[in-house]
Amino acid sequence: MFSIAITLLIIPSILHVARTRHLYDDVGHFRKQHDHGIPRLGGVAIFVSFTITLLLFSMVDKSMPLSYLLIGSILLVAMGIKDDLSGVNSSTKFIIQFFVAAILVFLGDIRFTSMYGVFGINDLPYIPSAFLSILFIMLIVNAFNLIDGIDGLAGTTCIVVNGAFAAFFIYIHHYEYAAISLTILGAVCGFLRYNLTPAKIFMGDAGSLLIGLISAIMAVKFVEINKQLSPEVKPILNTVPALTFAILIGPIFDTLRVFTLRVFSGTSPFTADRNHIHHRILRLGFTHMQTTAILAGINIISIIIAFLLSDLGNFQLIMLILLNSLIFNWVVTFSLRSKEREKLALRNLFL
């Protein structure tokens, strides 16, 4: 509640400054979904709320080095603000993201140490562990940045993801990590008050990069602490990698999908377009809020599947969750093609 209140108090001031200084979104960009300027500084409010609340009510111990978490957050938010106001080239973004991930992995020791038998791999040596962890953190950070394309989607996804992590952390009695998830969740809840349609403010890169970073850190910690679970809870969470994949399936699937399509079409995987899953659902005639609700629902269904079918094993569950997303994507594709055929038939009818 404290982080919600801080965000709600800060955003009106940000809106006032944005109006005074004309700090608005670029409405002329082809990817924009709005016809009027909207400030992109909501991430500032999320960051301030998250940081103040975490420092005031921190339950973090040595297993979660707060200093490195905040250093990484500050670096990403600072870069995000610069990008929101004047732009940052892609190479600079990836260098800073790599630097932040390296700080967390090498200095904070926030990394995967086991694959839990996925692909026949169990314990990971240090170098492969560090490489995989850096790659994963950068993937999730960019995935949240990429889904921030319509009102409420990135924020709602953050709530689903960190709400799930918080619930499972509480379930396995790791309240210090649940506190972090709940803190970012509260900050984003306050932001959504002004971001739901009609949006008055966007979180911008500063916000999407921050929630991506916190979600990635919580995912790594969730996978790792399973190794120390007591015997009475371990059998229920014996497929933690698959469960983590299910929690993050929304941003992960969309990112891998658009990257794959861009590579096969001969364009750079980092080229912006309007082929994200949320853009395609909008073309079916759904509103921003309906699209956000649909994607959040698919994410929640994946989490429930992973939790209830934990006896299947990690690899089988990951494949099942991926199949669920592929089927949903096929339904969207089929619906779009059907709609295009109907439009063509109507056009021919009136010619």
PDB file of N, CA and C in Angstrom, residues 141-202:
ATOM      1  N   VAL A 141      14.752  -8.125 -19.517  1.00  0.00           N
ATOM      2  CA  VAL A 141      14.722  -6.658 -19.523  1.00  0.00           C
ATOM      3  C   VAL A 141      14.192  -6.143 -20.858  1.00  0.00           C
ATOM      4  N   ASN A 142      14.715  -6.688 -21.960  1.00  0.00           N
ATOM      5  CA  ASN A 142      14.274  -6.254 -23.286  1.00  0.00           C
ATOM      6  C   ASN A 142      12.864  -6.727 -23.605  1.00  0.00           C
ATOM      7  N   ALA A 143      12.495  -7.895 -23.091  1.00  0.00           N
ATOM      8  CA  ALA A 143      11.152  -8.422 -23.346  1.00  0.00           C
ATOM      9  C   ALA A 143      10.079  -7.505 -22.760  1.00  0.00           C
ATOM     10  N   PHE A 144      10.295  -7.021 -21.537  1.00  0.00           N
ATOM     11  CA  PHE A 144       9.332  -6.089 -20.944  1.00  0.00           C
ATOM     12  C   PHE A 144       9.322  -4.759 -21.686  1.00  0.00           C
ATOM     13  N   ASN A 145      10.480  -4.347 -22.162  1.00  0.00           N
ATOM     14  CA  ASN A 145      10.551  -3.110 -22.942  1.00  0.00           C
ATOM     15  C   ASN A 145       9.756  -3.233 -24.243  1.00  0.00           C
ATOM     16  N   LEU A 146       9.785  -4.411 -24.855  1.00  0.00           N
ATOM     17  CA  LEU A 146       9.117  -4.615 -26.136  1.00  0.00           C
ATOM     18  C   LEU A 146       7.600  -4.729 -26.007  1.00  0.00           C
ATOM     19  N   ILE A 147       7.106  -5.240 -24.888  1.00  0.00           N
ATOM     20  CA  ILE A 147       5.650  -5.383 -24.756  1.00  0.00           C
ATOM     21  C   ILE A 147       4.981  -4.088 -24.301  1.00  0.00           C
ATOM     22  N   ASP A 148       5.778  -3.061 -23.997  1.00  0.00           N
ATOM     23  CA  ASP A 148       5.201  -1.790 -23.557  1.00  0.00           C
ATOM     24  C   ASP A 148       4.739  -0.997 -24.779  1.00  0.00           C
ATOM     25  N   GLY A 149       3.659  -1.497 -25.416  1.00  0.00           N
ATOM     26  CA  GLY A 149       3.185  -0.874 -26.642  1.00  0.00           C
ATOM     27  C   GLY A 149       1.757  -0.380 -26.600  1.00  0.00           C
ATOM     28  N   ILE A 150       1.001  -0.797 -25.592  1.00  0.00           N
ATOM     29  CA  ILE A 150      -0.397  -0.352 -25.478  1.00  0.00           C
ATOM     30  C   ILE A 150      -0.698  -0.054 -24.015  1.00  0.00           C
ATOM     31  N   ASP A 151      -1.794   0.640 -23.793  1.00  0.00           N
ATOM     32  CA  ASP A 151      -2.156   1.048 -22.435  1.00  0.00           C
ATOM     33  C   ASP A 151      -2.288  -0.151 -21.502  1.00  0.00           C
ATOM     34  N   GLY A 152      -1.539  -0.112 -20.414  1.00  0.00           N
ATOM     35  CA  GLY A 152      -1.734  -1.072 -19.338  1.00  0.00           C
ATOM     36  C   GLY A 152      -1.036  -2.410 -19.484  1.00  0.00           C
ATOM     37  N   LEU A 153      -0.496  -2.753 -20.668  1.00  0.00           N
ATOM     38  CA  LEU A 153      -0.007  -4.117 -20.880  1.00  0.00           C
ATOM     39  C   LEU A 153       1.242  -4.423 -20.061  1.00  0.00           C
ATOM     40  N   ALA A 154       2.276  -3.585 -20.158  1.00  0.00           N
ATOM     41  CA  ALA A 154       3.503  -3.857 -19.415  1.00  0.00           C
ATOM     42  C   ALA A 154       3.247  -3.829 -17.909  1.00  0.00           C
ATOM     43  N   GLY A 155       2.439  -2.865 -17.460  1.00  0.00           N
ATOM     44  CA  GLY A 155       2.132  -2.780 -16.037  1.00  0.00           C
ATOM     45  C   GLY A 155       1.336  -3.971 -15.538  1.00  0.00           C
ATOM     46  N   THR A 156       0.326  -4.381 -16.306  1.00  0.00           N
ATOM     47  CA  THR A 156      -0.483  -5.535 -15.913  1.00  0.00           C
ATOM     48  C   THR A 156       0.358  -6.807 -15.915  1.00  0.00           C
ATOM     49  N   THR A 157       1.221  -6.958 -16.912  1.00  0.00           N
ATOM     50  CA  THR A 157       2.113  -8.125 -16.969  1.00  0.00           C
ATOM     51  C   THR A 157       3.031  -8.145 -15.755  1.00  0.00           C
ATOM     52  N   CYS A 158       3.545  -6.979 -15.375  1.00  0.00           N
ATOM     53  CA  CYS A 158       4.390  -6.887 -14.179  1.00  0.00           C
ATOM     54  C   CYS A 158       3.629  -7.341 -12.940  1.00  0.00           C
ATOM     55  N   ILE A 159       2.362  -6.956 -12.836  1.00  0.00           N
ATOM     56  CA  ILE A 159       1.542  -7.343 -11.682  1.00  0.00           C
ATOM     57  C   ILE A 159       1.315  -8.857 -11.656  1.00  0.00           C
ATOM     58  N   VAL A 160       1.011  -9.437 -12.824  1.00  0.00           N
ATOM     59  CA  VAL A 160       0.813 -10.891 -12.908  1.00  0.00           C
ATOM     60  C   VAL A 160       2.104 -11.620 -12.533  1.00  0.00           C
ATOM     61  N   VAL A 161       3.216 -11.187 -13.132  1.00  0.00           N
ATOM     62  CA  VAL A 161       4.506 -11.852 -12.920  1.00  0.00           C
ATOM     63  C   VAL A 161       4.950 -11.738 -11.463  1.00  0.00           C
ATOM     64  N   ASN A 162       5.000 -10.527 -10.947  1.00  0.00           N
ATOM     65  CA  ASN A 162       5.501 -10.342  -9.588  1.00  0.00           C
ATOM     66  C   ASN A 162       4.477 -10.737  -8.528  1.00  0.00           C
ATOM     67  N   GLY A 163       3.194 -10.703  -8.897  1.00  0.00           N
ATOM     68  CA  GLY A 163       2.187 -11.244  -7.996  1.00  0.00           C
ATOM     69  C   GLY A 163       2.365 -12.748  -7.822  1.00  0.00           C
ATOM     70  N   ALA A 164       2.670 -13.438  -8.938  1.00  0.00           N
ATOM     71  CA  ALA A 164       2.907 -14.884  -8.877  1.00  0.00           C
ATOM     72  C   ALA A 164       4.167 -15.195  -8.080  1.00  0.00           C
ATOM     73  N   PHE A 165       5.251 -14.442  -8.352  1.00  0.00           N
ATOM     74  CA  PHE A 165       6.485 -14.667  -7.605  1.00  0.00           C
ATOM     75  C   PHE A 165       6.262 -14.420  -6.113  1.00  0.00           C
ATOM     76  N   ALA A 166       5.555 -13.336  -5.771  1.00  0.00           N
ATOM     77  CA  ALA A 166       5.301 -13.017  -4.365  1.00  0.00           C
ATOM     78  C   ALA A 166       4.512 -14.142  -3.695  1.00  0.00           C
ATOM     79  N   ALA A 167       3.491 -14.643  -4.389  1.00  0.00           N
ATOM     80  CA  ALA A 167       2.668 -15.715  -3.818  1.00  0.00           C
ATOM     81  C   ALA A 167       3.499 -16.966  -3.552  1.00  0.00           C
ATOM     82  N   PHE A 168       4.357 -17.330  -4.518  1.00  0.00           N
ATOM     83  CA  PHE A 168       5.177 -18.533  -4.331  1.00  0.00           C
ATOM     84  C   PHE A 168       6.271 -18.307  -3.290  1.00  0.00           C
ATOM     85  N   PHE A 169       6.846 -17.112  -3.231  1.00  0.00           N
ATOM     86  CA  PHE A 169       7.845 -16.819  -2.198  1.00  0.00           C
ATOM     87  C   PHE A 169       7.218 -16.915  -0.799  1.00  0.00           C
ATOM     88  N   ILE A 170       6.019 -16.392  -0.666  1.00  0.00           N
ATOM     89  CA  ILE A 170       5.322 -16.493   0.624  1.00  0.00           C
ATOM     90  C   ILE A 170       5.018 -17.950   0.945  1.00  0.00           C
ATOM     91  N   TYR A 171       4.617 -18.707  -0.067  1.00  0.00           N
ATOM     92  CA  TYR A 171       4.268 -20.117   0.102  1.00  0.00           C
ATOM     93  C   TYR A 171       5.452 -20.928   0.621  1.00  0.00           C
ATOM     94  N   ILE A 172       6.664 -20.576   0.153  1.00  0.00           N
ATOM     95  CA  ILE A 172       7.854 -21.323   0.573  1.00  0.00           C
ATOM     96  C   ILE A 172       8.619 -20.574   1.674  1.00  0.00           C
ATOM     97  N   HIS A 173       7.971 -19.564   2.270  1.00  0.00           N
ATOM     98  CA  HIS A 173       8.475 -18.862   3.455  1.00  0.00           C
ATOM     99  C   HIS A 173       9.748 -18.049   3.199  1.00  0.00           C
ATOM    100  N   HIS A 174       9.868 -17.483   2.021  1.00  0.00           N
ATOM    101  CA  HIS A 174      10.962 -16.556   1.726  1.00  0.00           C
ATOM    102  C   HIS A 174      10.359 -15.160   1.586  1.00  0.00           C
ATOM    103  N   TYR A 175      10.070 -14.575   2.723  1.00  0.00           N
ATOM    104  CA  TYR A 175       9.331 -13.309   2.746  1.00  0.00           C
ATOM    105  C   TYR A 175      10.174 -12.135   2.261  1.00  0.00           C
ATOM    106  N   GLU A 176      11.503 -12.251   2.363  1.00  0.00           N
ATOM    107  CA  GLU A 176      12.354 -11.149   1.925  1.00  0.00           C
ATOM    108  C   GLU A 176      12.234 -10.915   0.423  1.00  0.00           C
ATOM    109  N   TYR A 177      12.085 -12.004  -0.346  1.00  0.00           N
ATOM    110  CA  TYR A 177      11.926 -11.862  -1.792  1.00  0.00           C
ATOM    111  C   TYR A 177      10.489 -11.459  -2.132  1.00  0.00           C
ATOM    112  N   ALA A 178       9.542 -11.963  -1.386  1.00  0.00           N
ATOM    113  CA  ALA A 178       8.152 -11.559  -1.597  1.00  0.00           C
ATOM    114  C   ALA A 178       8.004 -10.055  -1.396  1.00  0.00           C
ATOM    115  N   ALA A 179       8.763  -9.490  -0.445  1.00  0.00           N
ATOM    116  CA  ALA A 179       8.692  -8.051  -0.180  1.00  0.00           C
ATOM    117  C   ALA A 179       9.129  -7.252  -1.405  1.00  0.00           C
ATOM    118  N   ILE A 180      10.158  -7.718  -2.091  1.00  0.00           N
ATOM    119  CA  ILE A 180      10.634  -7.014  -3.288  1.00  0.00           C
ATOM    120  C   ILE A 180       9.586  -7.077  -4.392  1.00  0.00           C
ATOM    121  N   SER A 181       9.044  -8.266  -4.626  1.00  0.00           N
ATOM    122  CA  SER A 181       8.010  -8.420  -5.660  1.00  0.00           C
ATOM    123  C   SER A 181       6.787  -7.564  -5.352  1.00  0.00           C
ATOM    124  N   LEU A 182       6.383  -7.545  -4.092  1.00  0.00           N
ATOM    125  CA  LEU A 182       5.206  -6.766  -3.708  1.00  0.00           C
ATOM    126  C   LEU A 182       5.473  -5.268  -3.802  1.00  0.00           C
ATOM    127  N   THR A 183       6.721  -4.864  -3.576  1.00  0.00           N
ATOM    128  CA  THR A 183       7.068  -3.445  -3.670  1.00  0.00           C
ATOM    129  C   THR A 183       6.948  -2.938  -5.093  1.00  0.00           C
ATOM    130  N   ILE A 184       7.513  -3.671  -6.065  1.00  0.00           N
ATOM    131  CA  ILE A 184       7.400  -3.238  -7.466  1.00  0.00           C
ATOM    132  C   ILE A 184       5.960  -3.378  -7.935  1.00  0.00           C
ATOM    133  N   LEU A 185       5.263  -4.395  -7.449  1.00  0.00           N
ATOM    134  CA  LEU A 185       3.849  -4.571  -7.798  1.00  0.00           C
ATOM    135  C   LEU A 185       3.021  -3.364  -7.335  1.00  0.00           C
ATOM    136  N   GLY A 186       3.250  -2.918  -6.106  1.00  0.00           N
ATOM    137  CA  GLY A 186       2.511  -1.768  -5.586  1.00  0.00           C
ATOM    138  C   GLY A 186       2.812  -0.504  -6.356  1.00  0.00           C
ATOM    139  N   ALA A 187       4.088  -0.282  -6.667  1.00  0.00           N
ATOM    140  CA  ALA A 187       4.468   0.915  -7.424  1.00  0.00           C
ATOM    141  C   ALA A 187       3.781   0.939  -8.784  1.00  0.00           C
ATOM    142  N   VAL A 188       3.689  -0.216  -9.422  1.00  0.00           N
ATOM    143  CA  VAL A 188       3.058  -0.298 -10.742  1.00  0.00           C
ATOM    144  C   VAL A 188       1.542  -0.159 -10.630  1.00  0.00           C
ATOM    145  N   CYS A 189       0.950  -0.679  -9.557  1.00  0.00           N
ATOM    146  CA  CYS A 189      -0.500  -0.515  -9.354  1.00  0.00           C
ATOM    147  C   CYS A 189      -0.872   0.961  -9.292  1.00  0.00           C
ATOM    148  N   GLY A 190      -0.077   1.747  -8.567  1.00  0.00           N
ATOM    149  CA  GLY A 190      -0.324   3.174  -8.501  1.00  0.00           C
ATOM    150  C   GLY A 190      -0.192   3.833  -9.861  1.00  0.00           C
ATOM    151  N   PHE A 191       0.783   3.391 -10.643  1.00  0.00           N
ATOM    152  CA  PHE A 191       0.984   3.932 -11.986  1.00  0.00           C
ATOM    153  C   PHE A 191      -0.186   3.610 -12.911  1.00  0.00           C
ATOM    154  N   LEU A 192      -0.737   2.403 -12.793  1.00  0.00           N
ATOM    155  CA  LEU A 192      -1.829   2.001 -13.683  1.00  0.00           C
ATOM    156  C   LEU A 192      -3.066   2.875 -13.513  1.00  0.00           C
ATOM    157  N   ARG A 193      -3.203   3.500 -12.375  1.00  0.00           N
ATOM    158  CA  ARG A 193      -4.320   4.441 -12.164  1.00  0.00           C
ATOM    159  C   ARG A 193      -4.325   5.530 -13.244  1.00  0.00           C
ATOM    160  N   TYR A 194      -3.144   5.873 -13.752  1.00  0.00           N
ATOM    161  CA  TYR A 194      -3.020   6.926 -14.763  1.00  0.00           C
ATOM    162  C   TYR A 194      -2.674   6.372 -16.148  1.00  0.00           C
ATOM    163  N   ASN A 195      -2.473   5.053 -16.244  1.00  0.00           N
ATOM    164  CA  ASN A 195      -2.051   4.473 -17.515  1.00  0.00           C
ATOM    165  C   ASN A 195      -3.147   3.700 -18.224  1.00  0.00           C
ATOM    166  N   LEU A 196      -4.187   3.313 -17.488  1.00  0.00           N
ATOM    167  CA  LEU A 196      -5.288   2.601 -18.126  1.00  0.00           C
ATOM    168  C   LEU A 196      -6.070   3.559 -19.017  1.00  0.00           C
ATOM    169  N   THR A 197      -6.633   3.029 -20.087  1.00  0.00           N
ATOM    170  CA  THR A 197      -7.336   3.835 -21.086  1.00  0.00           C
ATOM    171  C   THR A 197      -8.437   4.688 -20.452  1.00  0.00           C
ATOM    172  N   PRO A 198      -8.465   6.014 -20.743  1.00  0.00           N
ATOM    173  CA  PRO A 198      -7.508   6.745 -21.585  1.00  0.00           C
ATOM    174  C   PRO A 198      -6.231   7.076 -20.815  1.00  0.00           C
ATOM    175  N   ALA A 199      -5.093   6.689 -21.353  1.00  0.00           N
ATOM    176  CA  ALA A 199      -3.817   6.863 -20.663  1.00  0.00           C
ATOM    177  C   ALA A 199      -3.458   8.340 -20.526  1.00  0.00           C
ATOM    178  N   LYS A 200      -3.040   8.725 -19.337  1.00  0.00           N
ATOM    179  CA  LYS A 200      -2.559  10.086 -19.094  1.00  0.00           C
ATOM    180  C   LYS A 200      -1.035  10.139 -19.078  1.00  0.00           C
ATOM    181  N   ILE A 201      -0.402   8.973 -18.894  1.00  0.00           N
ATOM    182  CA  ILE A 201       1.047   8.910 -18.828  1.00  0.00           C
ATOM    183  C   ILE A 201       1.507   7.508 -19.214  1.00  0.00           C
ATOM    184  N   PHE A 202       2.691   7.395 -19.819  1.00  0.00           N
ATOM    185  CA  PHE A 202       3.314   6.109 -20.126  1.00  0.00           C
ATOM    186  C   PHE A 202       4.468   5.878 -19.163  1.00  0.00           C
TER     187      PHE A 202
END
